[in-house]
Coordinates of N, CA and C in Angstrom, one line a residue:
M1 N 22.9 10.5 -21.2 CA 22.5 11.1 -20.0 C 22.8 10.1 -18.8
S2 N 23.3 9.0 -19.1 CA 23.6 8.1 -18.0 C 24.6 8.6 -17.1
F3 N 24.6 8.2 -15.8 CA 25.6 8.7 -14.8 C 25.5 10.2 -14.6
T4 N 24.3 10.8 -14.8 CA 24.1 12.3 -14.5 C 23.2 12.4 -13.3
G5 N 23.0 13.7 -12.9 CA 22.2 14.0 -11.8 C 20.8 14.4 -12.2
I6 N 20.4 14.0 -13.4 CA 19.0 14.4 -13.9 C 18.0 13.8 -12.9
Q7 N 16.9 14.6 -12.6 CA 15.9 14.2 -11.7 C 14.6 13.9 -12.4
C8 N 14.3 14.5 -13.5 CA 13.1 14.2 -14.3 C 13.3 14.7 -15.7
L9 N 12.5 14.2 -16.7 CA 12.6 14.7 -18.0 C 12.1 16.2 -18.0
P10 N 12.8 17.0 -18.8 CA 12.4 18.4 -18.8 C 11.0 18.6 -19.4
V11 N 10.2 19.5 -18.8 CA 8.8 19.8 -19.3 C 8.9 20.2 -20.8
G12 N 8.1 19.5 -21.6 CA 8.0 19.8 -23.0 C 9.2 19.1 -23.7
F13 N 9.8 18.1 -23.1 CA 10.9 17.4 -23.7 C 10.5 16.7 -25.0
R14 N 10.7 17.3 -26.2 CA 10.3 16.7 -27.4 C 11.5 16.8 -28.4
V15 N 12.0 15.7 -28.7 CA 13.1 15.6 -29.7 C 12.7 14.5 -30.6
E16 N 12.0 15.0 -31.7 CA 11.3 14.0 -32.6 C 12.3 13.0 -33.2
N17 N 13.6 13.4 -33.4 CA 14.5 12.5 -34.1 C 15.3 11.7 -33.1
L18 N 15.1 11.8 -31.8 CA 15.8 11.0 -30.8 C 15.4 9.6 -30.9
I19 N 16.4 8.7 -31.1 CA 16.1 7.3 -31.2 C 16.8 6.4 -30.1
H20 N 17.7 7.0 -29.3 CA 18.4 6.3 -28.3 C 18.5 7.2 -27.0
L21 N 17.9 6.7 -25.9 CA 18.0 7.5 -24.7 C 18.5 6.6 -23.6
D22 N 19.7 6.9 -23.1 CA 20.3 6.1 -22.0 C 20.2 6.8 -20.7
L23 N 19.3 6.4 -19.8 CA 19.1 7.0 -18.5 C 19.6 6.0 -17.4
E24 N 20.4 5.0 -17.7 CA 20.8 4.0 -16.7 C 21.8 4.7 -15.7
D25 N 21.8 4.2 -14.5 CA 22.6 4.7 -13.5 C 22.4 6.2 -13.2
T26 N 21.2 6.6 -13.3 CA 20.8 8.0 -12.9 C 20.0 7.9 -11.6
S27 N 20.7 7.9 -10.5 CA 20.1 7.6 -9.2 C 19.1 8.7 -8.7
K28 N 19.1 9.9 -9.3 CA 18.2 10.9 -8.9 C 17.0 11.0 -9.8
L29 N 17.0 10.3 -10.9 CA 15.9 10.3 -11.8 C 14.7 9.6 -11.2
S30 N 13.6 10.3 -11.0 CA 12.4 9.7 -10.3 C 11.2 9.6 -11.2
S31 N 11.2 10.2 -12.4 CA 10.0 10.2 -13.2 C 10.4 10.3 -14.7
I32 N 9.6 9.6 -15.5 CA 9.8 9.7 -17.0 C 8.5 10.1 -17.6
V33 N 7.6 10.8 -16.8 CA 6.3 11.3 -17.4 C 6.6 12.1 -18.6
G34 N 5.8 11.8 -19.7 CA 6.0 12.5 -21.0 C 6.9 11.7 -21.9
I35 N 7.4 10.6 -21.5 CA 8.3 9.8 -22.4 C 7.7 9.4 -23.7
C36 N 6.3 9.3 -23.7 CA 5.6 8.9 -25.0 C 5.7 9.9 -26.0
A37 N 6.2 11.2 -25.7 CA 6.3 12.2 -26.7 C 7.5 11.9 -27.6
L38 N 8.4 11.0 -27.2 CA 9.6 10.7 -28.0 C 9.2 9.6 -29.0
V39 N 8.4 10.0 -30.0 CA 7.7 9.0 -30.8 C 8.7 8.1 -31.7
N40 N 9.9 8.5 -31.9 CA 10.8 7.7 -32.7 C 11.8 6.9 -31.9
L41 N 11.6 6.9 -30.6 CA 12.6 6.3 -29.7 C 12.6 4.7 -30.0
K42 N 13.9 4.2 -30.2 CA 14.1 2.8 -30.5 C 14.7 2.1 -29.3
V43 N 15.5 2.9 -28.5 CA 16.3 2.3 -27.4 C 16.0 3.2 -26.2
L44 N 15.6 2.6 -25.1 CA 15.3 3.3 -23.8 C 16.0 2.4 -22.7
R45 N 17.0 3.0 -22.1 CA 17.7 2.3 -21.0 C 17.4 3.0 -19.7
L46 N 16.7 2.3 -18.7 CA 16.4 2.8 -17.4 C 16.9 2.0 -16.3
L47 N 17.6 0.9 -16.5 CA 18.0 0.1 -15.4 C 19.0 0.9 -14.5
R48 N 18.8 0.6 -13.2 CA 19.6 1.2 -12.2 C 19.4 2.7 -12.1
S49 N 18.3 3.2 -12.6 CA 17.9 4.6 -12.3 C 16.9 4.5 -11.1
N50 N 16.4 5.6 -10.7 CA 15.5 5.6 -9.6 C 14.0 5.5 -10.1
V51 N 13.8 5.2 -11.3 CA 12.5 5.0 -11.9 C 12.1 3.5 -11.8
W52 N 11.1 3.3 -10.9 CA 10.5 1.9 -10.8 C 9.1 2.0 -11.4
C53 N 8.9 1.4 -12.5 CA 7.7 1.5 -13.3 C 6.5 0.8 -12.7
G54 N 5.4 1.5 -12.6 CA 4.1 0.9 -12.3 C 3.3 0.9 -13.5
P55 N 2.0 0.5 -13.3 CA 1.1 0.4 -14.5 C 1.0 1.6 -15.4
N56 N 0.9 2.8 -14.8 CA 0.8 4.1 -15.6 C 2.0 4.3 -16.5
T57 N 3.2 4.1 -15.9 CA 4.4 4.3 -16.7 C 4.5 3.3 -17.8
L58 N 4.2 2.0 -17.5 CA 4.2 0.9 -18.5 C 3.2 1.2 -19.6
E59 N 2.1 1.7 -19.2 CA 1.1 2.1 -20.3 C 1.6 3.1 -21.2
E60 N 2.3 4.1 -20.6 CA 2.9 5.2 -21.5 C 4.0 4.6 -22.4
L61 N 4.8 3.7 -21.9 CA 5.9 3.1 -22.7 C 5.3 2.3 -23.9
Q62 N 4.1 1.8 -23.8 CA 3.5 1.1 -24.9 C 3.2 2.0 -26.1
F63 N 3.1 3.3 -25.9 CA 2.9 4.2 -27.0 C 4.2 4.4 -27.8
L64 N 5.3 4.0 -27.4 CA 6.5 4.1 -28.1 C 6.5 3.0 -29.2
E65 N 6.0 3.4 -30.4 CA 5.8 2.4 -31.5 C 7.0 1.8 -32.0
H66 N 8.1 2.5 -32.0 CA 9.4 2.0 -32.6 C 10.3 1.4 -31.6
L67 N 9.9 1.2 -30.4 CA 10.8 0.7 -29.3 C 11.3 -0.7 -29.6
E68 N 12.6 -0.9 -29.6 CA 13.2 -2.2 -29.9 C 14.0 -2.8 -28.7
I69 N 14.6 -1.9 -27.9 CA 15.4 -2.3 -26.8 C 15.0 -1.5 -25.6
L70 N 14.8 -2.2 -24.5 CA 14.3 -1.6 -23.2 C 15.0 -2.3 -22.1
T71 N 15.5 -1.5 -21.1 CA 16.0 -2.0 -19.9 C 15.2 -1.2 -18.8
I72 N 14.7 -1.9 -17.8 CA 13.6 -1.3 -17.0 C 13.6 -1.9 -15.6
G73 N 13.1 -1.2 -14.7 CA 12.8 -1.7 -13.3 C 11.3 -1.6 -13.0
I74 N 10.8 -2.7 -12.4 CA 9.3 -2.7 -12.1 C 9.2 -3.0 -10.6
I75 N 8.2 -2.2 -10.0 CA 8.0 -2.4 -8.6 C 6.6 -2.9 -8.4
Y76 N 6.4 -3.7 -7.4 CA 5.1 -4.3 -7.0 C 4.4 -5.1 -8.1
G77 N 3.5 -5.9 -7.6 CA 2.8 -6.9 -8.5 C 2.0 -6.2 -9.6
L78 N 1.3 -5.1 -9.3 CA 0.5 -4.5 -10.4 C 1.3 -4.1 -11.6
G79 N 2.5 -3.6 -11.4 CA 3.4 -3.2 -12.5 C 3.8 -4.5 -13.3
L80 N 4.1 -5.5 -12.6 CA 4.5 -6.8 -13.2 C 3.3 -7.4 -14.0
D81 N 2.1 -7.3 -13.5 CA 0.9 -7.8 -14.2 C 0.7 -7.0 -15.5
Q82 N 0.9 -5.7 -15.4 CA 0.8 -4.8 -16.6 C 1.9 -5.2 -17.6
F83 N 3.1 -5.4 -17.1 CA 4.2 -5.8 -18.0 C 3.8 -7.1 -18.8
F84 N 3.3 -8.1 -18.0 CA 3.0 -9.4 -18.6 C 1.9 -9.3 -19.7
K85 N 1.1 -8.2 -19.6 CA 0.0 -8.0 -20.6 C 0.5 -7.4 -21.9
S86 N 1.7 -6.9 -21.8 CA 2.2 -6.2 -23.0 C 3.3 -7.1 -23.7
H87 N 2.8 -7.7 -24.8 CA 3.8 -8.5 -25.5 C 4.9 -7.7 -26.1
K88 N 4.5 -6.4 -26.5 CA 5.5 -5.5 -27.1 C 6.7 -5.2 -26.1
L89 N 6.3 -4.9 -24.8 CA 7.4 -4.6 -23.9 C 8.2 -5.8 -23.5
M90 N 7.5 -7.0 -23.4 CA 8.2 -8.2 -23.1 C 9.2 -8.6 -24.2
R91 N 8.8 -8.3 -25.4 CA 9.6 -8.7 -26.6 C 10.8 -7.8 -26.7
C92 N 10.8 -6.6 -26.3 CA 12.0 -5.7 -26.5 C 12.8 -5.5 -25.3
T93 N 12.5 -6.2 -24.1 CA 13.2 -6.0 -22.9 C 14.5 -6.8 -22.9
Q94 N 15.6 -6.1 -22.7 CA 16.9 -6.8 -22.6 C 17.3 -7.0 -21.1
A95 N 16.9 -6.1 -20.2 CA 17.3 -6.3 -18.8 C 16.1 -5.8 -18.0
L96 N 15.8 -6.6 -16.9 CA 14.6 -6.3 -16.1 C 15.0 -6.4 -14.6
A97 N 14.7 -5.4 -13.8 CA 14.8 -5.5 -12.4 C 13.4 -5.5 -11.8
V98 N 13.1 -6.5 -10.9 CA 11.8 -6.6 -10.3 C 12.0 -6.4 -8.8
K99 N 11.2 -5.5 -8.2 CA 11.4 -5.2 -6.8 C 10.1 -5.3 -6.0
S100 N 10.2 -5.9 -4.9 CA 9.0 -6.1 -3.9 C 7.8 -6.7 -4.5
C101 N 8.0 -7.9 -5.1 CA 6.9 -8.7 -5.7 C 6.9 -10.1 -5.2
Q102 N 5.7 -10.6 -5.2 CA 5.5 -12.1 -4.9 C 5.4 -12.8 -6.3
L103 N 6.4 -13.7 -6.5 CA 6.5 -14.3 -7.8 C 6.2 -15.8 -7.7
E104 N 5.4 -16.3 -8.6 CA 5.1 -17.7 -8.8 C 6.1 -18.3 -9.8
S105 N 6.2 -19.6 -9.8 CA 7.1 -20.2 -10.7 C 6.8 -19.9 -12.1
S106 N 5.6 -19.8 -12.5 CA 5.2 -19.5 -13.9 C 5.7 -18.1 -14.3
N107 N 5.6 -17.2 -13.4 CA 6.0 -15.8 -13.7 C 7.5 -15.8 -13.9
V108 N 8.3 -16.4 -13.1 CA 9.8 -16.5 -13.2 C 10.1 -17.2 -14.5
S109 N 9.5 -18.3 -14.9 CA 9.7 -19.0 -16.1 C 9.4 -18.1 -17.3
L110 N 8.3 -17.4 -17.2 CA 7.9 -16.5 -18.3 C 9.0 -15.4 -18.5
L111 N 9.5 -14.8 -17.4 CA 10.5 -13.8 -17.5 C 11.8 -14.3 -18.1
A112 N 12.2 -15.5 -17.6 CA 13.4 -16.1 -18.1 C 13.4 -16.5 -19.6
S113 N 12.2 -16.7 -20.1 CA 12.1 -17.1 -21.5 C 11.8 -16.0 -22.5
M114 N 11.9 -14.8 -22.0 CA 11.7 -13.6 -22.9 C 12.8 -13.6 -24.0
E115 N 12.4 -13.2 -25.2 CA 13.3 -13.3 -26.3 C 14.6 -12.6 -26.2
K116 N 14.6 -11.4 -25.8 CA 15.9 -10.6 -25.7 C 16.5 -10.5 -24.3
V117 N 15.9 -11.0 -23.3 CA 16.4 -10.7 -22.0 C 17.7 -11.4 -21.7
H118 N 18.6 -10.5 -21.2 CA 20.0 -11.0 -20.9 C 20.2 -11.0 -19.4
E119 N 19.4 -10.2 -18.7 CA 19.6 -10.0 -17.3 C 18.3 -9.8 -16.5
L120 N 18.1 -10.6 -15.5 CA 16.9 -10.4 -14.6 C 17.4 -10.2 -13.2
L121 N 17.0 -9.2 -12.5 CA 17.4 -8.9 -11.2 C 16.1 -8.9 -10.3
F122 N 16.2 -9.6 -9.2 CA 15.0 -9.6 -8.2 C 15.5 -9.1 -6.9
N123 N 14.8 -8.1 -6.3 CA 15.2 -7.5 -5.1 C 14.0 -7.3 -4.2
G124 N 14.0 -7.9 -3.0 CA 12.9 -7.9 -2.1 C 11.7 -8.6 -2.6
C125 N 11.9 -9.6 -3.4 CA 10.8 -10.5 -3.9 C 10.7 -11.8 -3.1
T126 N 9.5 -12.3 -3.1 CA 9.3 -13.6 -2.5 C 9.0 -14.6 -3.6
F127 N 9.5 -15.8 -3.6 CA 9.3 -16.8 -4.6 C 8.6 -18.0 -4.0
S128 N 7.8 -18.6 -4.9 CA 7.2 -19.9 -4.5 C 7.4 -20.9 -5.6
D129 N 7.9 -22.0 -5.2 CA 8.0 -23.2 -6.0 C 8.7 -22.9 -7.4
I130 N 10.0 -22.4 -7.3 CA 10.7 -22.2 -8.5 C 11.2 -23.5 -9.2
K131 N 10.9 -23.5 -10.5 CA 11.3 -24.7 -11.3 C 12.1 -24.2 -12.4
M132 N 13.4 -24.4 -12.3 CA 14.4 -23.8 -13.3 C 14.3 -24.6 -14.6
D133 N 13.9 -25.9 -14.6 CA 13.9 -26.6 -15.8 C 12.9 -26.0 -16.8
V134 N 11.8 -25.4 -16.3 CA 10.8 -24.8 -17.2 C 11.4 -23.7 -18.0
A135 N 12.1 -22.8 -17.2 CA 12.8 -21.7 -17.9 C 13.8 -22.1 -18.9
C136 N 14.6 -23.1 -18.6 CA 15.6 -23.6 -19.4 C 15.1 -24.2 -20.7
N137 N 14.0 -25.0 -20.6 CA 13.5 -25.6 -21.8 C 12.9 -24.7 -22.8
R138 N 12.4 -23.5 -22.4 CA 11.8 -22.6 -23.3 C 12.8 -21.7 -24.0
S139 N 14.0 -21.7 -23.5 CA 15.0 -20.7 -24.0 C 16.1 -21.5 -24.6
K140 N 16.8 -20.8 -25.5 CA 18.0 -21.4 -26.1 C 19.2 -21.1 -25.2
T141 N 19.0 -20.4 -24.2 CA 20.1 -20.0 -23.2 C 19.8 -20.6 -21.9
V142 N 20.8 -20.7 -21.1 CA 20.6 -21.3 -19.7 C 20.8 -20.2 -18.7
P143 N 19.8 -19.9 -17.9 CA 19.9 -18.8 -16.9 C 21.0 -19.2 -15.9
K144 N 21.9 -18.3 -15.7 CA 22.9 -18.4 -14.6 C 22.3 -17.7 -13.4
M145 N 22.4 -18.3 -12.2 CA 21.8 -17.7 -11.0 C 22.8 -17.3 -10.0
H146 N 22.7 -16.2 -9.5 CA 23.6 -15.7 -8.4 C 22.7 -15.2 -7.3
V147 N 22.9 -15.6 -6.1 CA 22.1 -15.2 -4.9 C 23.1 -14.4 -4.0
S148 N 22.7 -13.1 -3.8 CA 23.5 -12.3 -2.9 C 22.9 -12.2 -1.5
R149 N 23.5 -12.7 -0.5 CA 23.0 -12.7 0.8 C 22.9 -11.3 1.4
T150 N 23.8 -10.4 1.0 CA 23.8 -9.1 1.6 C 22.6 -8.2 1.1
S151 N 22.3 -8.3 -0.2 CA 21.2 -7.5 -0.8 C 19.9 -8.2 -0.9
H152 N 19.9 -9.5 -0.6 CA 18.7 -10.3 -0.8 C 18.2 -10.2 -2.3
A153 N 19.1 -10.2 -3.2 CA 18.8 -10.1 -4.6 C 19.1 -11.4 -5.3
L154 N 18.3 -11.7 -6.2 CA 18.5 -12.9 -7.0 C 18.8 -12.4 -8.5
L155 N 19.9 -12.9 -9.1 CA 20.3 -12.4 -10.4 C 20.4 -13.5 -11.3
Y156 N 19.8 -13.4 -12.5 CA 19.9 -14.4 -13.5 C 20.6 -13.7 -14.7
K157 N 21.6 -14.3 -15.3 CA 22.2 -13.8 -16.5 C 22.1 -14.9 -17.5
N158 N 21.6 -14.6 -18.7 CA 21.5 -15.7 -19.7 C 22.9 -15.9 -20.3
V159 N 23.3 -17.2 -20.3 CA 24.6 -17.6 -20.8 C 24.3 -18.6 -21.9
K160 N 24.9 -18.4 -23.1 CA 24.6 -19.4 -24.2 C 25.1 -20.8 -23.8
A161 N 24.2 -21.8 -24.1 CA 24.6 -23.1 -23.7 C 25.5 -23.7 -24.8

């Protein structure tokens, strides 16, 4: 369903055998309410959709017992706090976009050291006291940083050392 004009999940969207749902690059998608009904879902890709997850959506994602791979966008500090409380979501996240958050060095280091993360994108975030050595020491990969002046985004991509 990626690159489609889908705006929300259909009411009563229940496909018990669905294990992979790709909603990346769906700029009109604004809600994934009811996603927890997809009980066998193993892969959920939401990056670059218009879904920016807050605490309620993240709580719903935790009900996906079989989830192994997640790409997601989180907005504001409350969503990020909820994300940090879920070891399950942190463990299966491959790509994460964070928007409009105040980030401390410890939060960035924690994000950079997540098991499966390959891509971290920061947009409209403020940072305080970033220490890259902490992130590099915890991970077997070295974060590559790219700063875009036009979008005010900070991008890390993990590159094997």
